[in-house]
PDB file of C-alpha atoms in Angstrom:
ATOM      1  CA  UNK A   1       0.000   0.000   0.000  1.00 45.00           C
ATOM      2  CA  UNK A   2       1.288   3.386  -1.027  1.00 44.00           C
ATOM      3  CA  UNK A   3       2.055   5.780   1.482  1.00 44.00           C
ATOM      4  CA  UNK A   4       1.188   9.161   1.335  1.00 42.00           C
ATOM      5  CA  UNK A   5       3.261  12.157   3.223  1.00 43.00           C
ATOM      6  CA  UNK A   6       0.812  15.313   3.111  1.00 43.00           C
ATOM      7  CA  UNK A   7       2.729  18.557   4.083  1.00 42.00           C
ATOM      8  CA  UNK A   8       0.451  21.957   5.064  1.00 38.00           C
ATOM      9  CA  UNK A   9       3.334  24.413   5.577  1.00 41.00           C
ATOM     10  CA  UNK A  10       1.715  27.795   6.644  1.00 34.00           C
ATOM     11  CA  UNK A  11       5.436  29.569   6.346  1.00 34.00           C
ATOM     12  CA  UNK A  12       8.571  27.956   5.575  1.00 35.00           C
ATOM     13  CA  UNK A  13      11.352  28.194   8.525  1.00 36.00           C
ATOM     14  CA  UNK A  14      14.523  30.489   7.483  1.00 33.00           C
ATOM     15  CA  UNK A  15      16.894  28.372  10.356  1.00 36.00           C
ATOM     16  CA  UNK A  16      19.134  30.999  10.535  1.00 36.00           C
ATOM     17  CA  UNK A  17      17.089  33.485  11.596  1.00 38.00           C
ATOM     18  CA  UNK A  18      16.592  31.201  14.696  1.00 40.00           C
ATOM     19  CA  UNK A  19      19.899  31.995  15.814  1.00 41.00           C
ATOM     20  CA  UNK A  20      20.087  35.792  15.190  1.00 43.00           C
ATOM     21  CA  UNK A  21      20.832  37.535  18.274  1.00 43.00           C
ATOM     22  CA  UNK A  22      22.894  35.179  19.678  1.00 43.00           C
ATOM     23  CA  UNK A  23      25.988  36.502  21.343  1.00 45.00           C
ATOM     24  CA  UNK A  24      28.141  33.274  20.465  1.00 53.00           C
ATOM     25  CA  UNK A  25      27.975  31.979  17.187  1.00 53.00           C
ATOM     26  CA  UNK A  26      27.842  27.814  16.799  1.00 55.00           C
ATOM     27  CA  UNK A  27      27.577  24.978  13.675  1.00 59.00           C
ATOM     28  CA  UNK A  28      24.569  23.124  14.235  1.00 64.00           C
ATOM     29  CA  UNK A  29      22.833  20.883  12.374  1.00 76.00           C
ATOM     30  CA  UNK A  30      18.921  20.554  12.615  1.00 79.00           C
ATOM     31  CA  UNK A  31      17.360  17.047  11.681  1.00 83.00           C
ATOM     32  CA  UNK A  32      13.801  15.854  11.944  1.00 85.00           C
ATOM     33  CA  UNK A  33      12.421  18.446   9.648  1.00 82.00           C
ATOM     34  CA  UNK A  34       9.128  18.025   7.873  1.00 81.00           C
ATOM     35  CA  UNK A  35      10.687  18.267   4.681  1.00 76.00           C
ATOM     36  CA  UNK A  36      13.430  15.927   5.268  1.00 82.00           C
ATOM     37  CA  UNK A  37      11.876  12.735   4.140  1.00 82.00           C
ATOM     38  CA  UNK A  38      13.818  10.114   3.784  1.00 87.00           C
ATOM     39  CA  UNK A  39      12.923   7.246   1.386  1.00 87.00           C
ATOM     40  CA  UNK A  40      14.104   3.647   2.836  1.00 91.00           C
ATOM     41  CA  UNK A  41      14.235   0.360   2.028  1.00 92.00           C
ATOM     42  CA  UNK A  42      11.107  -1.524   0.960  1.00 90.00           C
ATOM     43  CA  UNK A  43       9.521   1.892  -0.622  1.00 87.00           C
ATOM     44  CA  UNK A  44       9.177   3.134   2.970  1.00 90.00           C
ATOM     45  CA  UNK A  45       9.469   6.900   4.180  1.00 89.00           C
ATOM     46  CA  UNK A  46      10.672   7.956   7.100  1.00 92.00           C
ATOM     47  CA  UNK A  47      10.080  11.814   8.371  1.00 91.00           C
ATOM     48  CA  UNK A  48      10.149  13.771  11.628  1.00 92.00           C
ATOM     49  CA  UNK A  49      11.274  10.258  13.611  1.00 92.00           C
ATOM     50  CA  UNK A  50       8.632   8.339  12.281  1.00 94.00           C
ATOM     51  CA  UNK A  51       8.094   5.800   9.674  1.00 96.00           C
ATOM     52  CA  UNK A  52       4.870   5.994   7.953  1.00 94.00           C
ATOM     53  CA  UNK A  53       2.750   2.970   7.342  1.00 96.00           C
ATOM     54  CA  UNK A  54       4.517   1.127  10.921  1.00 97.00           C
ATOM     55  CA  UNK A  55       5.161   3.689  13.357  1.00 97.00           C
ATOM     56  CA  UNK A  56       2.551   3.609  15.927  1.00 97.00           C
ATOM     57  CA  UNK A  57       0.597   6.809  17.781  1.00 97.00           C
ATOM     58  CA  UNK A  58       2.648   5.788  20.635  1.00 96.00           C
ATOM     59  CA  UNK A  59       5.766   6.364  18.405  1.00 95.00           C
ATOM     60  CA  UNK A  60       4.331   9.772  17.757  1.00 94.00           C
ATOM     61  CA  UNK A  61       3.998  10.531  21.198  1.00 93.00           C
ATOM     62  CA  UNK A  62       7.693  10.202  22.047  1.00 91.00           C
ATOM     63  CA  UNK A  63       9.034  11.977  19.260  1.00 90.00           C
ATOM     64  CA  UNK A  64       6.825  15.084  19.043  1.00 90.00           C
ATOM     65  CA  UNK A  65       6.162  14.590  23.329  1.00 84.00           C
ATOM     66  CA  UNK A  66       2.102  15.948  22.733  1.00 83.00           C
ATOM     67  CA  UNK A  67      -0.745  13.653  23.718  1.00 87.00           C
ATOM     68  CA  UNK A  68      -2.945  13.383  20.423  1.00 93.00           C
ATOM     69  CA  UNK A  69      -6.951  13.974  20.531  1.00 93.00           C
ATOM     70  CA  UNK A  70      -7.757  10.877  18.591  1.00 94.00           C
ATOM     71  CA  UNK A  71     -11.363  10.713  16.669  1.00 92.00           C
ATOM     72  CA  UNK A  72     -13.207   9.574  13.591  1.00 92.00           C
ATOM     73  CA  UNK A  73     -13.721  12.001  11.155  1.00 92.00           C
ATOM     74  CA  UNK A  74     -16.447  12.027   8.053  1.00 90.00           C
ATOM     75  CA  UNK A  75     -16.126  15.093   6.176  1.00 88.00           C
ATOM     76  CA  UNK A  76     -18.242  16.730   4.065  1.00 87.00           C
ATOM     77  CA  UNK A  77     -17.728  14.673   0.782  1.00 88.00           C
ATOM     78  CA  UNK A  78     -17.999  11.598   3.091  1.00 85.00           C
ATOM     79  CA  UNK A  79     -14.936  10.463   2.937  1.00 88.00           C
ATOM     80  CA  UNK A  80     -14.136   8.805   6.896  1.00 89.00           C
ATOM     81  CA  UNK A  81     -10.709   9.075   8.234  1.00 92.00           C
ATOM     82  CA  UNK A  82      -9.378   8.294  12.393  1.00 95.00           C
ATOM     83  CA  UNK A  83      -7.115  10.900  12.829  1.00 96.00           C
ATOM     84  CA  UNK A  84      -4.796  12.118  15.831  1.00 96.00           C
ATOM     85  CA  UNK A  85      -4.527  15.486  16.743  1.00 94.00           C
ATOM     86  CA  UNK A  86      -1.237  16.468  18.142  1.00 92.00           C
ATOM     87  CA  UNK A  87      -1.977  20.022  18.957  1.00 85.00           C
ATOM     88  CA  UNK A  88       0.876  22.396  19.214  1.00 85.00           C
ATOM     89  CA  UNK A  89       4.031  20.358  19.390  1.00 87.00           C
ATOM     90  CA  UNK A  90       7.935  20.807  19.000  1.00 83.00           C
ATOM     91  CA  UNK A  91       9.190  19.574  16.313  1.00 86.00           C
ATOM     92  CA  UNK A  92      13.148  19.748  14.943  1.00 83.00           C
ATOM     93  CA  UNK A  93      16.347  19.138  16.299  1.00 81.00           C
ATOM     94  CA  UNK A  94      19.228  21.352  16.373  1.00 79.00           C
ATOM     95  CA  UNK A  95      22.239  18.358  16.709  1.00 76.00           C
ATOM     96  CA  UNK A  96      25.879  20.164  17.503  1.00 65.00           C
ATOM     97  CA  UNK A  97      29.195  18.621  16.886  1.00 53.00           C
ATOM     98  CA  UNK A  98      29.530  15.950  19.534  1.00 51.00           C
ATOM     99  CA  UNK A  99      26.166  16.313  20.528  1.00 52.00           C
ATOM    100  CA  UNK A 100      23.794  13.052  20.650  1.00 48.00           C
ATOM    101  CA  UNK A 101      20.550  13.976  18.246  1.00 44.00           C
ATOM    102  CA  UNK A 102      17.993  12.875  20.640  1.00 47.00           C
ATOM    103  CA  UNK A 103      19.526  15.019  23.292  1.00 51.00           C
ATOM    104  CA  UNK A 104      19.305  18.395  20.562  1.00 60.00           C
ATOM    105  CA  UNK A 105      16.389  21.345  21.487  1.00 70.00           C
ATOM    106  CA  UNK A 106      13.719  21.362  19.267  1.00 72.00           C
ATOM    107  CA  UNK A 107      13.233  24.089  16.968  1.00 74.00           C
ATOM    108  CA  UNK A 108       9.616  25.485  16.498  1.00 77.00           C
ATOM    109  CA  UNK A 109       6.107  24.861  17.116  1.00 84.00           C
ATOM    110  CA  UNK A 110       3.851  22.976  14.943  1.00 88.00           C
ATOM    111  CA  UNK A 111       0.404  21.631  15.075  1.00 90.00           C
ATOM    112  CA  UNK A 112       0.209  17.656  13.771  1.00 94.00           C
ATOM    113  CA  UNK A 113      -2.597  15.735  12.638  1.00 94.00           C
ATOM    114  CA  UNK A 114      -1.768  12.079  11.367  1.00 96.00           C
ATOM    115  CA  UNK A 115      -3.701  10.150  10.048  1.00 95.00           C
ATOM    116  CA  UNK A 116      -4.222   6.336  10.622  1.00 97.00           C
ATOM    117  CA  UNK A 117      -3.939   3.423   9.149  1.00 96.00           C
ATOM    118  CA  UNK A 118      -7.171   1.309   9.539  1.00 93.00           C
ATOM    119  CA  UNK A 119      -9.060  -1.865   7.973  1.00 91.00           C
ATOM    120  CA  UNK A 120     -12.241  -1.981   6.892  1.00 89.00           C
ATOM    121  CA  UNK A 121     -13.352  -4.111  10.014  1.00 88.00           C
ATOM    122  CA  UNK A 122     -12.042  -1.989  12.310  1.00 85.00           C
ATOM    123  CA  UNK A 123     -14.050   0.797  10.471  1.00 85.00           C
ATOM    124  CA  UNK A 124     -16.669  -1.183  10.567  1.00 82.00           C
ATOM    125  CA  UNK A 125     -16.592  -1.791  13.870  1.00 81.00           C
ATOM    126  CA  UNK A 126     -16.386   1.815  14.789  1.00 79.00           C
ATOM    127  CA  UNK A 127     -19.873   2.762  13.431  1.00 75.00           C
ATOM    128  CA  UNK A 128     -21.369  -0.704  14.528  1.00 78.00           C
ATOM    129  CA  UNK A 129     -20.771   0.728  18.340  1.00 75.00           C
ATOM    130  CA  UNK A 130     -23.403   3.527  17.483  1.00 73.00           C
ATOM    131  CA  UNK A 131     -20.490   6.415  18.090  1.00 82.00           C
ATOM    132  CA  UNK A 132     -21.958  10.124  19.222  1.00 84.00           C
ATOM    133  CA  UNK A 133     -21.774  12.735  16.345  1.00 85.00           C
ATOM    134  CA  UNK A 134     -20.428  16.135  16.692  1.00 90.00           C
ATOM    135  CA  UNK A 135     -20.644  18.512  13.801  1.00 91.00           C
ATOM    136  CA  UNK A 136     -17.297  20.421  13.179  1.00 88.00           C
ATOM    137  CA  UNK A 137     -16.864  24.211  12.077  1.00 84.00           C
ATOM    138  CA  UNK A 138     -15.287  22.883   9.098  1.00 80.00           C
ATOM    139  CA  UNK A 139     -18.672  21.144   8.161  1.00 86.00           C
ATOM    140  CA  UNK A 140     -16.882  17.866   8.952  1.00 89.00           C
ATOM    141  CA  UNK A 141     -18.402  15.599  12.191  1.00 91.00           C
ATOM    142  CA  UNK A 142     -16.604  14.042  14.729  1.00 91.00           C
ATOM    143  CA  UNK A 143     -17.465  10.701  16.026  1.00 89.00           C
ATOM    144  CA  UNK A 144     -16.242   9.957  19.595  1.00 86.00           C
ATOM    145  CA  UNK A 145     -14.638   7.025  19.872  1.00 86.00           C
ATOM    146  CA  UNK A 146     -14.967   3.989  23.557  1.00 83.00           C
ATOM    147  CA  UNK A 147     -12.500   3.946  25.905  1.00 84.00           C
ATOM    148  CA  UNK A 148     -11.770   0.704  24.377  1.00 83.00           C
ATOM    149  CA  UNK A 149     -11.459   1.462  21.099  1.00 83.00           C
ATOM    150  CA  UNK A 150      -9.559   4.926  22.166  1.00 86.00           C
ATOM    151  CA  UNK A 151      -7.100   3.125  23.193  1.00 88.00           C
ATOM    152  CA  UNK A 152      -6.428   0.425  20.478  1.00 89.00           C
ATOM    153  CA  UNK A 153      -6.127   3.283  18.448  1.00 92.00           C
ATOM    154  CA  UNK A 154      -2.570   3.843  19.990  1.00 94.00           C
ATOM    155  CA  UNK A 155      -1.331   0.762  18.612  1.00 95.00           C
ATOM    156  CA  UNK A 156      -2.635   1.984  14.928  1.00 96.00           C
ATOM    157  CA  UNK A 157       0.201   3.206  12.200  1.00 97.00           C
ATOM    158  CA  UNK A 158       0.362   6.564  11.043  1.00 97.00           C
ATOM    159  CA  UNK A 159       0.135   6.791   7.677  1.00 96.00           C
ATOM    160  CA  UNK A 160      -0.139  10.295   6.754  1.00 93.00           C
ATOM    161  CA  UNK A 161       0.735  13.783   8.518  1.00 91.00           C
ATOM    162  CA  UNK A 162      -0.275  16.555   7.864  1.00 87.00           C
ATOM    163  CA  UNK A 163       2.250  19.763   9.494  1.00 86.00           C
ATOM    164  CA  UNK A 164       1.336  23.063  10.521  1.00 83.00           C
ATOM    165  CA  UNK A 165       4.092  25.279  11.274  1.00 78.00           C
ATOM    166  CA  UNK A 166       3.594  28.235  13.938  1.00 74.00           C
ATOM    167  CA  UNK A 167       6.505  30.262  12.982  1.00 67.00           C
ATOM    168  CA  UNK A 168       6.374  32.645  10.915  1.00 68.00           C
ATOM    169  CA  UNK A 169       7.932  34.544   8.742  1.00 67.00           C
ATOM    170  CA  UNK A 170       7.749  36.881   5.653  1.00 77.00           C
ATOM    171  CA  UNK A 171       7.278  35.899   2.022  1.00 84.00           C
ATOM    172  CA  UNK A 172      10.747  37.360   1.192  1.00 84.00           C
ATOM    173  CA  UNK A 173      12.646  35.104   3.724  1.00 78.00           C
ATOM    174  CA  UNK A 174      10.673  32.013   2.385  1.00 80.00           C
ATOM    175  CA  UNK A 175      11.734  32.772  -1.011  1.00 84.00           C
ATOM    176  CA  UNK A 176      15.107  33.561   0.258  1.00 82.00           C
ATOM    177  CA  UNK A 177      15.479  29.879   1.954  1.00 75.00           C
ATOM    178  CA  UNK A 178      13.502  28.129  -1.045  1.00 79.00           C
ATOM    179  CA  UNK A 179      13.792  29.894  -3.896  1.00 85.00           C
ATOM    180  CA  UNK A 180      11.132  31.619  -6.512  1.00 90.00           C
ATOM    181  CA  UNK A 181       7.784  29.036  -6.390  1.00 89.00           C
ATOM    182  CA  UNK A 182       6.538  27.670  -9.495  1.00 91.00           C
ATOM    183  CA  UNK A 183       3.013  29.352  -8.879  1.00 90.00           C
ATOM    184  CA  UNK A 184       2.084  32.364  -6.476  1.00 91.00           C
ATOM    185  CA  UNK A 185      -1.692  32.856  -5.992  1.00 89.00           C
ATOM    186  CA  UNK A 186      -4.277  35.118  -3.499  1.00 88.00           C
ATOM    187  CA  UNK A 187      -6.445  32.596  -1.750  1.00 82.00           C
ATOM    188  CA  UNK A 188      -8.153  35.802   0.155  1.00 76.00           C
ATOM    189  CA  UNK A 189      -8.688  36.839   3.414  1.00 74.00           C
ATOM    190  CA  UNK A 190      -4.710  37.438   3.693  1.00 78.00           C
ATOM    191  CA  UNK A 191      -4.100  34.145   2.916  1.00 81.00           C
ATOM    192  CA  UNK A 192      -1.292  33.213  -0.418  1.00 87.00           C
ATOM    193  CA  UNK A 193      -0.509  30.372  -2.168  1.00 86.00           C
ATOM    194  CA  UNK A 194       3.214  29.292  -3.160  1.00 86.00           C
ATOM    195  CA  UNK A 195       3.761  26.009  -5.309  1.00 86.00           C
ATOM    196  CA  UNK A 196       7.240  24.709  -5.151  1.00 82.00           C
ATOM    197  CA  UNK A 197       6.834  21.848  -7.620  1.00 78.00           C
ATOM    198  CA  UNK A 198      10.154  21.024  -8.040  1.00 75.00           C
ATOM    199  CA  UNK A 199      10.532  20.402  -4.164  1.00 66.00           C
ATOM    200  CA  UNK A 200       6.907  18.509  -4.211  1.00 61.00           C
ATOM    201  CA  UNK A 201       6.161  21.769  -1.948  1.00 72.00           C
ATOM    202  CA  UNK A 202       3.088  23.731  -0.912  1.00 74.00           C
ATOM    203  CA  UNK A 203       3.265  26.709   1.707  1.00 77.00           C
ATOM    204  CA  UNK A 204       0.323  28.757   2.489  1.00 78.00           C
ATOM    205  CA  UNK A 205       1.343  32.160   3.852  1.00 80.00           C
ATOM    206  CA  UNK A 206      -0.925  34.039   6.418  1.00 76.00           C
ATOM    207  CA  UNK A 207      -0.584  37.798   6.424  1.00 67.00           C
ATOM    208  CA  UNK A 208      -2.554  38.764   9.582  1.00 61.00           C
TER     209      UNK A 208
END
């Protein structure tokens, strides 16, 4: 089964403006970015310490440290997902010379949602236990899942992530780190578009 990495970058991080102001300058090395994707073995990807398709919610836990909000989501075309919410979480590493990676401080705030991996049973099952329906702003609902079921759902894989960065930063230092997109368009309310196709890319920036 194909696995599927979905990126939502509201701005792009410029890492060396993370560093500005400090009095002593250091080489560091950040790892566990969402855009650092590494393809293994097997067709297999893994990204931001986790390896889609067999890392587990409880894997997810320990490398982002956030306890996920975990419910079944139909949205308004019907499609039905079980997602985990991470909420805001720190994601990055910044690894200096000598230094062990897990040990590194993280390097921004993000909010996570991952998706998980499920059979059609289990799906099954899920509505079969007559879940309690809350409609979402979005126009999505929200089914709330057992106590039982809440927590097999830790043992599920993520399969897909979505990543929302918190930083942010101007258009100018996002082109600056990335280079001129491949399409630039208003979305409204403030919002912008930028298409990086050649870097499989998509940042939406947020003026207010």
């Amino acid at each position: 089964m194909k696995k599927i990495l979905l990126f939502l970058l509201i701005i792009a991080i410029a890492l060396v403006l993370l560093f500005t102001g400090m009095q002593e300058k250091r080489t560091v090395r950040v790892e566990a970015l969402p855009w650092q994707v590494e393809m293994l073995e097997g067709d297999r990807l893994a990204v931001m310490d986790v390896v889609l398709g067999e890392s587990s919610v409880w894997a997810g836990i320990q490398a982002w440290n956030g306890r996920p909000d975990i419910g079944l989501f139909q949205g308004p075309d019907g499609d039905v997902r079980l997602e985990a919410y991470f909420g805001k979480s720190k994601i990055g590493r910044v690894v200096e010379e000598g230094q062990a990676a897990e040990k590194g401080e993280r390097v921004f705030d993000a909010y996570i949602v991952a998706r998980l991996g499920t059979t059609d049973e289990q799906m099954k099952a899920f509505f079969d236990a007559k879940l309690q329906k809350k409609p979402m702003p979005s126009g999505s609902y929200k089914f709330e899942l057992p106590e039982k079921e809440l927590g097999d759902a830790h043992d599920l894989p993520i399969t897909e992530l979505s990543v929302i960065p918190s930083t942010q930063f101007p258009k100018e230092v996002v082109i600056q780190r990335f280079g001129e997109p491949s399409s630039d368009r208003q979305l409204g309310e403030g919002r912008e578009l930028l298409l990086f196709k050649d870097k499989s890319l998509a940042m939406i920036l947020d003026s207010e």
